[in-house]
Coordinates of C-alpha atoms and ligand atoms in Angstrom, one line a residue:
X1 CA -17.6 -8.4 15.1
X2 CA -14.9 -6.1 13.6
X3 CA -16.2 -2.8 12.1
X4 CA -16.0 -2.1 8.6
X5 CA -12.7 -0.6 7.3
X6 CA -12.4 2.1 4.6
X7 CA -9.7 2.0 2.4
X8 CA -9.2 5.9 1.1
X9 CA -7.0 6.7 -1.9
X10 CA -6.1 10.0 -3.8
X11 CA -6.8 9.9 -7.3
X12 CA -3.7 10.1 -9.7
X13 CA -2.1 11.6 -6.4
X14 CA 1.7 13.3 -8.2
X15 CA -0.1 14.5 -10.9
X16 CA -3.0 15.8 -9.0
X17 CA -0.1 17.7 -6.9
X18 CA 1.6 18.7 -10.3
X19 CA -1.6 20.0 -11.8
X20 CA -2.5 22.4 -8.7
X21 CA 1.1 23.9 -8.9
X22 CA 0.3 23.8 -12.6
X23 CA -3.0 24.7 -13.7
X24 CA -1.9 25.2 -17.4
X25 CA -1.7 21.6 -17.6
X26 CA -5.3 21.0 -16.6
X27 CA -7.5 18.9 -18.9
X28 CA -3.8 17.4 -20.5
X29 CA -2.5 14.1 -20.6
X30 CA 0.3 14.4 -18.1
X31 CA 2.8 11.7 -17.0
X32 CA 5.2 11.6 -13.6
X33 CA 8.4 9.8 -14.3
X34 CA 11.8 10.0 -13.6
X35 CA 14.1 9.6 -16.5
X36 CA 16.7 6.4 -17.1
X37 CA 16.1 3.8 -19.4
X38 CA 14.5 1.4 -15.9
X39 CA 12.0 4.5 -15.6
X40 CA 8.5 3.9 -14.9
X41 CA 5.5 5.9 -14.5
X42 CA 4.8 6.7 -11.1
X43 CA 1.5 8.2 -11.9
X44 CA -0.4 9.0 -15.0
X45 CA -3.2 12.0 -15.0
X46 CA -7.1 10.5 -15.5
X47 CA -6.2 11.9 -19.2
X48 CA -2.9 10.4 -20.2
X49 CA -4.9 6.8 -18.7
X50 CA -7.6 7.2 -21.5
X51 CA -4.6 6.1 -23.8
X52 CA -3.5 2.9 -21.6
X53 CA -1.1 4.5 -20.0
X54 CA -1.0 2.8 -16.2
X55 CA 1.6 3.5 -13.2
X56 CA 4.6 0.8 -12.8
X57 CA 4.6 0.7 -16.9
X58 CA 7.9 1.5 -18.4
X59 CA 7.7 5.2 -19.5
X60 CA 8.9 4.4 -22.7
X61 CA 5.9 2.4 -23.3
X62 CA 3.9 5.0 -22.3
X63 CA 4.8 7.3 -24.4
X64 CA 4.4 5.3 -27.3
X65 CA 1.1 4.8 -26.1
X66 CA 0.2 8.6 -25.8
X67 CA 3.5 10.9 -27.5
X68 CA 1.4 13.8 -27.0
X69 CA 2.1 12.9 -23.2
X70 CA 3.3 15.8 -20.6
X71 CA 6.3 14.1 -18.6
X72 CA 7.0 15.7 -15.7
X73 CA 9.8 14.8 -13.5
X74 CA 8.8 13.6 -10.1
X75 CA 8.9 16.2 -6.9
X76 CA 9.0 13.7 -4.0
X77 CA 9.5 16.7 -1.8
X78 CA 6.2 18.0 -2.6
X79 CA 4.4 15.0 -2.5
X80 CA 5.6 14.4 1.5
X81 CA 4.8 17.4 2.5
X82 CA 1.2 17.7 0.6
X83 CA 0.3 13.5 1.9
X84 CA 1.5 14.9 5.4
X85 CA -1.1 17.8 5.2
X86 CA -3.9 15.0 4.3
X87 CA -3.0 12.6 6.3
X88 CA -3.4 15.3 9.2
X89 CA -6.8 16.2 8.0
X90 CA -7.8 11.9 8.2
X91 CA -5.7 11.3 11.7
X92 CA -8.0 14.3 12.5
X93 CA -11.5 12.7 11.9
X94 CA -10.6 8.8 13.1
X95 CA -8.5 7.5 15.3
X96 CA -7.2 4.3 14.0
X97 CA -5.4 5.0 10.9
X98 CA -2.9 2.8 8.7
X99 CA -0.8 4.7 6.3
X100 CA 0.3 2.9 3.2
X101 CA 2.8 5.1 1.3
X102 CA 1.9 8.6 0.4
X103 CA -1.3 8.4 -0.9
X104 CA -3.3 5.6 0.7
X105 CA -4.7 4.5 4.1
X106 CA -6.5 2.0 6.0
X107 CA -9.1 3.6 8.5
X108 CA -10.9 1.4 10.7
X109 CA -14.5 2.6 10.9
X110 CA -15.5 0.7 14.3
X111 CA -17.1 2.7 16.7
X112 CA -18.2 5.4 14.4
X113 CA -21.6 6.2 14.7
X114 CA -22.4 7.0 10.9
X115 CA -19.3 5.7 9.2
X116 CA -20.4 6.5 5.9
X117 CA -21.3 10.0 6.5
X118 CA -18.4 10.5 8.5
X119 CA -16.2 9.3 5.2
X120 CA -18.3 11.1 2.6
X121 CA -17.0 14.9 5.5
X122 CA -13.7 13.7 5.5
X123 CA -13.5 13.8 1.0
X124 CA -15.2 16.5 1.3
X125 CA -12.6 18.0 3.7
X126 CA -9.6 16.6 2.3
X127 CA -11.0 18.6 -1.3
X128 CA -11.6 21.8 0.4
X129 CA -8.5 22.3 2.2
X130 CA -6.2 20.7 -0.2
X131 CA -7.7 20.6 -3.6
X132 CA -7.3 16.9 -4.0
X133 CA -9.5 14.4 -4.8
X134 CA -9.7 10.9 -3.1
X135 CA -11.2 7.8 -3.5
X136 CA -13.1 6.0 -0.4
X137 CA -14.4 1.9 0.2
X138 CA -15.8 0.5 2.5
X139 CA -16.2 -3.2 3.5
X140 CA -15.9 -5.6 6.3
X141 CA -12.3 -6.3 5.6
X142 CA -9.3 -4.6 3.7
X143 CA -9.2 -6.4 0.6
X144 CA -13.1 -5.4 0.1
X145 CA -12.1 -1.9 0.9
X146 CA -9.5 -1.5 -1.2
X147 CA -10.8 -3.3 -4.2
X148 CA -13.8 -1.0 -3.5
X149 CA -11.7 2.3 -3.5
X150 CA -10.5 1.1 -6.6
X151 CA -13.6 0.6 -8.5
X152 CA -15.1 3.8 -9.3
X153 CA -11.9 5.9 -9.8
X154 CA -11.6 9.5 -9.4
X155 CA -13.8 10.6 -6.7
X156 CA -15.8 7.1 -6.1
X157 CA -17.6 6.5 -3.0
X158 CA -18.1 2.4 -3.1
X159 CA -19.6 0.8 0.4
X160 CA -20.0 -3.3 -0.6
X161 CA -20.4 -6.5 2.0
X162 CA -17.9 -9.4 1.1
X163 CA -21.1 -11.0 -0.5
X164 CA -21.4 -7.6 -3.0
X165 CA -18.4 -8.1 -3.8
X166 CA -18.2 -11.3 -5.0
X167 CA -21.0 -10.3 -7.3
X168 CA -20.0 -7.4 -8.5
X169 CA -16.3 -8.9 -9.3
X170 CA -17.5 -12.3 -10.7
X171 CA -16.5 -11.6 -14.2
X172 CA -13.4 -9.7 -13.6
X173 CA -10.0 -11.0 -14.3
X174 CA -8.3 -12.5 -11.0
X175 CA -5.6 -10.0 -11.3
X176 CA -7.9 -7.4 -10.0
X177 CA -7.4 -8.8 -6.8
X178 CA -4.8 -7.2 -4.9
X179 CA -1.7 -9.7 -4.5
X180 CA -2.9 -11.7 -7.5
X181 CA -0.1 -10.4 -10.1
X182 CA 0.6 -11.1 -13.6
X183 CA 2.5 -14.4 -13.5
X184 CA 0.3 -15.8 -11.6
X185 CA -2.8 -15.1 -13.6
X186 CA -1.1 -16.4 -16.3
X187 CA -0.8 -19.6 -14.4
X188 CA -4.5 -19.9 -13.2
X189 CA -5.5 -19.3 -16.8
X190 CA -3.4 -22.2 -18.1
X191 CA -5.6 -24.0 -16.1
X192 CA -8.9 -22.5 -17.6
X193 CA -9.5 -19.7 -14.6
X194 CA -9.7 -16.3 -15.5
X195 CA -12.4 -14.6 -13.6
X196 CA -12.6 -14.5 -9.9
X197 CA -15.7 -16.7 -10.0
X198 CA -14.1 -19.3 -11.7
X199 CA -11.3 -18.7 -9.1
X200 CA -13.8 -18.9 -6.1
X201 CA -15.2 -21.9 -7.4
X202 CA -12.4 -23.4 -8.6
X203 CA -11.4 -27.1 -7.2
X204 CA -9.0 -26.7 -4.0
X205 CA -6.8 -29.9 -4.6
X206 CA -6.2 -28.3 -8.1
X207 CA -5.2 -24.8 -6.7
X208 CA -3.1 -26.8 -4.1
X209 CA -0.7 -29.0 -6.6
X210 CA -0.2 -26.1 -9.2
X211 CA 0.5 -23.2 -6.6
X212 CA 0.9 -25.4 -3.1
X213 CA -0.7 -25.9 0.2
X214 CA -0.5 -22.7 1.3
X215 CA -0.9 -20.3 -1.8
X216 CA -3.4 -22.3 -3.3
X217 CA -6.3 -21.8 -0.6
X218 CA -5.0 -18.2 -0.4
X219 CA -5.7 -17.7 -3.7
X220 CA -9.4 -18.8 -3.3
X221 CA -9.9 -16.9 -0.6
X222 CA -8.7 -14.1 -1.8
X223 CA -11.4 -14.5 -5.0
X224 CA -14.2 -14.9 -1.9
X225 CA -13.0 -11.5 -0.9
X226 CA -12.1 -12.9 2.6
X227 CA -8.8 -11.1 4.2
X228 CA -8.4 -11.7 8.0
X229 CA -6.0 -9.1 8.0
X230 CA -6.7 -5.9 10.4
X231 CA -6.0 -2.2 10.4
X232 CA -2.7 -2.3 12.1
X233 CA -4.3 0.3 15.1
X234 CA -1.4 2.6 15.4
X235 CA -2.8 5.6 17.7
X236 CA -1.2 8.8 16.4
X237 CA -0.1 6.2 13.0
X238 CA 3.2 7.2 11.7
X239 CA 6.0 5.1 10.5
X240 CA 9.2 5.3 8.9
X241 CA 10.3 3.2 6.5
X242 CA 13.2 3.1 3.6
X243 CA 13.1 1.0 0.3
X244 CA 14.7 1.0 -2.8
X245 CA 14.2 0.0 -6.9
X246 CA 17.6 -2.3 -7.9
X247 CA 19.8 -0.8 -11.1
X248 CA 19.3 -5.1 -11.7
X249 CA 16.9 -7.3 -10.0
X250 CA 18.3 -9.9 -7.0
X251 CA 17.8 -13.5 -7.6
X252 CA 19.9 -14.8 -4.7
X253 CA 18.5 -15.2 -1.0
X254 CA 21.6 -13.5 -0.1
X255 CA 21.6 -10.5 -2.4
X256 CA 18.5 -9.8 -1.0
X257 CA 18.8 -10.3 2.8
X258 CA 22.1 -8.0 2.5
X259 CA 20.1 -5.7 0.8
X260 CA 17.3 -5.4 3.4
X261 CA 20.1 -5.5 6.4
X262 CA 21.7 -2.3 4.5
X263 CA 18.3 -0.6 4.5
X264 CA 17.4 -1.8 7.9
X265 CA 20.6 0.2 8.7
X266 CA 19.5 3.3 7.3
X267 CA 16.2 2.9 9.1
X268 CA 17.8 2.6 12.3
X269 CA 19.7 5.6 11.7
X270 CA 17.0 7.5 10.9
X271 CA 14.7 6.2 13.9
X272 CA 17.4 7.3 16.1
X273 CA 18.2 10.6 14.6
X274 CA 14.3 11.6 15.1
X275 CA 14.4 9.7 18.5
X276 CA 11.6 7.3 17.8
X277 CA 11.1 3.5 18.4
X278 CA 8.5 1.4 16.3
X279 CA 6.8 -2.0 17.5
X280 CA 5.8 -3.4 14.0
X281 CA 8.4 -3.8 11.5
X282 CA 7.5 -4.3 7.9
X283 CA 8.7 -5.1 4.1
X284 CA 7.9 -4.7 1.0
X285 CA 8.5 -6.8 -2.1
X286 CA 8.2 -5.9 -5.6
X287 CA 9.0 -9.2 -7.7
X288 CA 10.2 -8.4 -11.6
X289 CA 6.4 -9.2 -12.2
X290 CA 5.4 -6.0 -10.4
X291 CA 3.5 -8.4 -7.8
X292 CA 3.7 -6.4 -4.6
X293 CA 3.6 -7.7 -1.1
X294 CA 4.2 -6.5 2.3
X295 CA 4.6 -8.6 5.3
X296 CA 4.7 -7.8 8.8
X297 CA 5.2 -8.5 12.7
X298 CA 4.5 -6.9 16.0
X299 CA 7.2 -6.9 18.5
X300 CA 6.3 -7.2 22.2
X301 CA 8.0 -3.9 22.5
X302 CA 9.1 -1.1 20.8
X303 CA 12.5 -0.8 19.3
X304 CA 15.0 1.3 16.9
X305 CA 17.3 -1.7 17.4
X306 CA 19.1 -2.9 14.0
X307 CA 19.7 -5.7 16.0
X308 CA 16.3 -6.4 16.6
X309 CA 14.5 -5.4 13.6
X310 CA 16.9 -7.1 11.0
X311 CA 16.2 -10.3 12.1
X312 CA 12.6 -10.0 11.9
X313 CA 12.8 -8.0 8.6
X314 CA 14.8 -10.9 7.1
X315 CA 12.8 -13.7 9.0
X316 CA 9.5 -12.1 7.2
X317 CA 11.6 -12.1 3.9
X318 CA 12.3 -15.8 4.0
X319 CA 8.9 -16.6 5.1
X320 CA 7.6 -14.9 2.0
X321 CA 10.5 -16.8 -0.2
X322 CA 10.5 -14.5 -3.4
X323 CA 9.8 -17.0 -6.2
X324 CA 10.8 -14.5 -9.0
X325 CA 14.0 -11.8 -8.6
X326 CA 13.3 -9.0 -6.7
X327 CA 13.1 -5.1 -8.5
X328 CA 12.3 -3.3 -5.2
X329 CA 12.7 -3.9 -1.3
X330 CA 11.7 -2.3 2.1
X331 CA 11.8 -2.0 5.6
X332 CA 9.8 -0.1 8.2
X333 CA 8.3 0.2 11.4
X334 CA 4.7 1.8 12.8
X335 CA 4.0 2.1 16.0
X336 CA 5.9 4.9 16.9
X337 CA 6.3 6.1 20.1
X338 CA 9.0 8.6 21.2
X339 CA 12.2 6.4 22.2
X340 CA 12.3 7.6 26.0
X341 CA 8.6 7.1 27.0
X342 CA 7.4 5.4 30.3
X343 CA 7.0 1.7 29.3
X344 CA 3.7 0.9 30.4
X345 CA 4.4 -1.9 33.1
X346 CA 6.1 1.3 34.9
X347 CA 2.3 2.8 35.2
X348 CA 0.8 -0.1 36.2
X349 CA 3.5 -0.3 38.8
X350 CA 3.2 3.2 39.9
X351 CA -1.1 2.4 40.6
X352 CA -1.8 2.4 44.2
X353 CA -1.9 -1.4 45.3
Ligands
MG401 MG1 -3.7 6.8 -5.3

């Protein structure tokens, strides 16, 4: 059997980062956001949130919900360079770590001999040397994990089974769940579901004709807190990756694939200028809906080929088949390895026979 996964998160991450450049603002409802009329917040202090305010909502919302609000324009600089310094202090303490953006990461437990203890050190360390805060679940499986990081926000420490889980979540709305976005809540509660019991419970051939053969039992699954997918085990984990938020959302297939060819471009570029190779490419979607999903493949080898990851990158796209227009694409690859490194069939070759 697998061993349990922790999903660790920093609270309010950008604002946390503005507030220990900026102690003044301490104990003030501050907001992160760029400025345009498409601006959302990127992240909202625990204060400004006691108003409704919420990351991904349009700023100008938000500061109709809160006008006392501190905005603070986003330093993306900073934010790298203070998520490289954590992630250092996590890669430190386990090996098998899967980085999700600046702020969050999958850490797979197994082998550990008190995993718990060993999560409760590594907050503790991650607060000492950094001053931030972070957020830890644990489960059998990711979505438990991360639905458990969630649930206790700022500095919760939430260890659940699948079957805890279920229990504890029963009565909440099925958008909780990772994956399950607005839209499609809206759907299930056309058809009288609205918590994730009624979800888990709910009759499979109905799931199947409203949201098909293939999302419908996802859906369900999901509610049951079952997720077969793994901790990509990247040793040393670092990626690269490039995306980017549309001036208008794409509707067309072909809007789109350009889109993600032009960013697998840049990618490449980038993968070659810091000679590196990755083996499992990803993407990202964003739908207008704010639904977010990432998809992804291991390749038999490791490449910084645009000729090899488009194709993939675009192949994973059409899989997924947006069904609403697109605000946000990306591509990247884990895995790395420095481009120039002994393959590993030369080793085994090199053994004495
Ligand atoms: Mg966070």
């Amino acid at each position: 059997m697998a061993g349990p996964i922790a999903h660790l998160d920093l609270d309010a991450f950008y604002a946390s980062v503005e507030l220990l450049r900026r102690p003044e603002l301490r104990g003030l409802p501050v907001i992160v956001s760029g400025s345009g009329p498409r601006a959302v917040v990127t992240t909202a202090s625990y204060e400004a949130r006691r108003f409704g305010v919420g990351s991904a909502m349009p700023t100008a919302r938000a500061r109709r919900l809160c006008p006392q609000a501190i905005l603070v324009a986003p330093d993306f600089a900073a934010y790298r360079e203070m998520s490289r310094r954590v992630m250092a202090i996590v890669r430190a303490h386990v090996e098998r770590v899967e980085q999700l953006g600046l702020d969050e990461a999958y850490l797979d437990l197994e082998g550990l001999a008190a995993p718990r203890a060993a999560m409760r050190r590594l907050a503790a360390r991650i607060a000492e040397r950094t001053g931030l805060s972070a957020s830890v679940g644990i489960g059998p499986n990711r979505l438990v994990a991360k639905v458990a990081s969630d649930a206790e926000k700022p500095r919760g420490f939430v260890v659940l089974t699948r079957e805890q889980a279920c229990e504890r979540f029963a009565g909440a709305p099925c958008g909780l769940v990772p994956g399950i976005g607005p839209r499609t809540a809206e759907r299930l509660a056309s058809l009288g579901i609205s918590t994730l019991a009624e979800l888990a419970g709910a009759d499979e051939a109905l799931l199947g004709e409203t949201f098909g053969a293939r999302q419908g039992p996802w859906l369900r699954a999901r509610a049951r807190f079952e997720d077969s997918d793994v901790v990509v085990p990247v040793r040393a984990a670092r990626s690269e990756s490039r995306e980017t938020t549309f001036d208008r959302d794409l509707a067309s297939a072909a809007q789109m694939e350009a889109a993600l060819r032009e960013l697998t471009t840049e990618l490449c570029d980038g993968l070659r200028r810091h000679r590196r190779r990755g083996r499992t490419v990803r993407i990202k979607v964003r739908l207008d809906d704010f639904t977010t999903v990432t998809r992804a493949r291991t390749l038999e080898r490791a490449t910084a080929e645009e000729a090899e990851i488009a194709p993939v990158a675009v192949e994973l796209l059409r899989a997924y088949a947006p069904a609403r227009p697109v605000r946000l694409l990306g591509v990247g690859v884990s895995g790395l390895e420095p481009a120039g490194d002994p393959q590993p069939a030369t080793r085994q070759l090199a053994l004495p026979l």
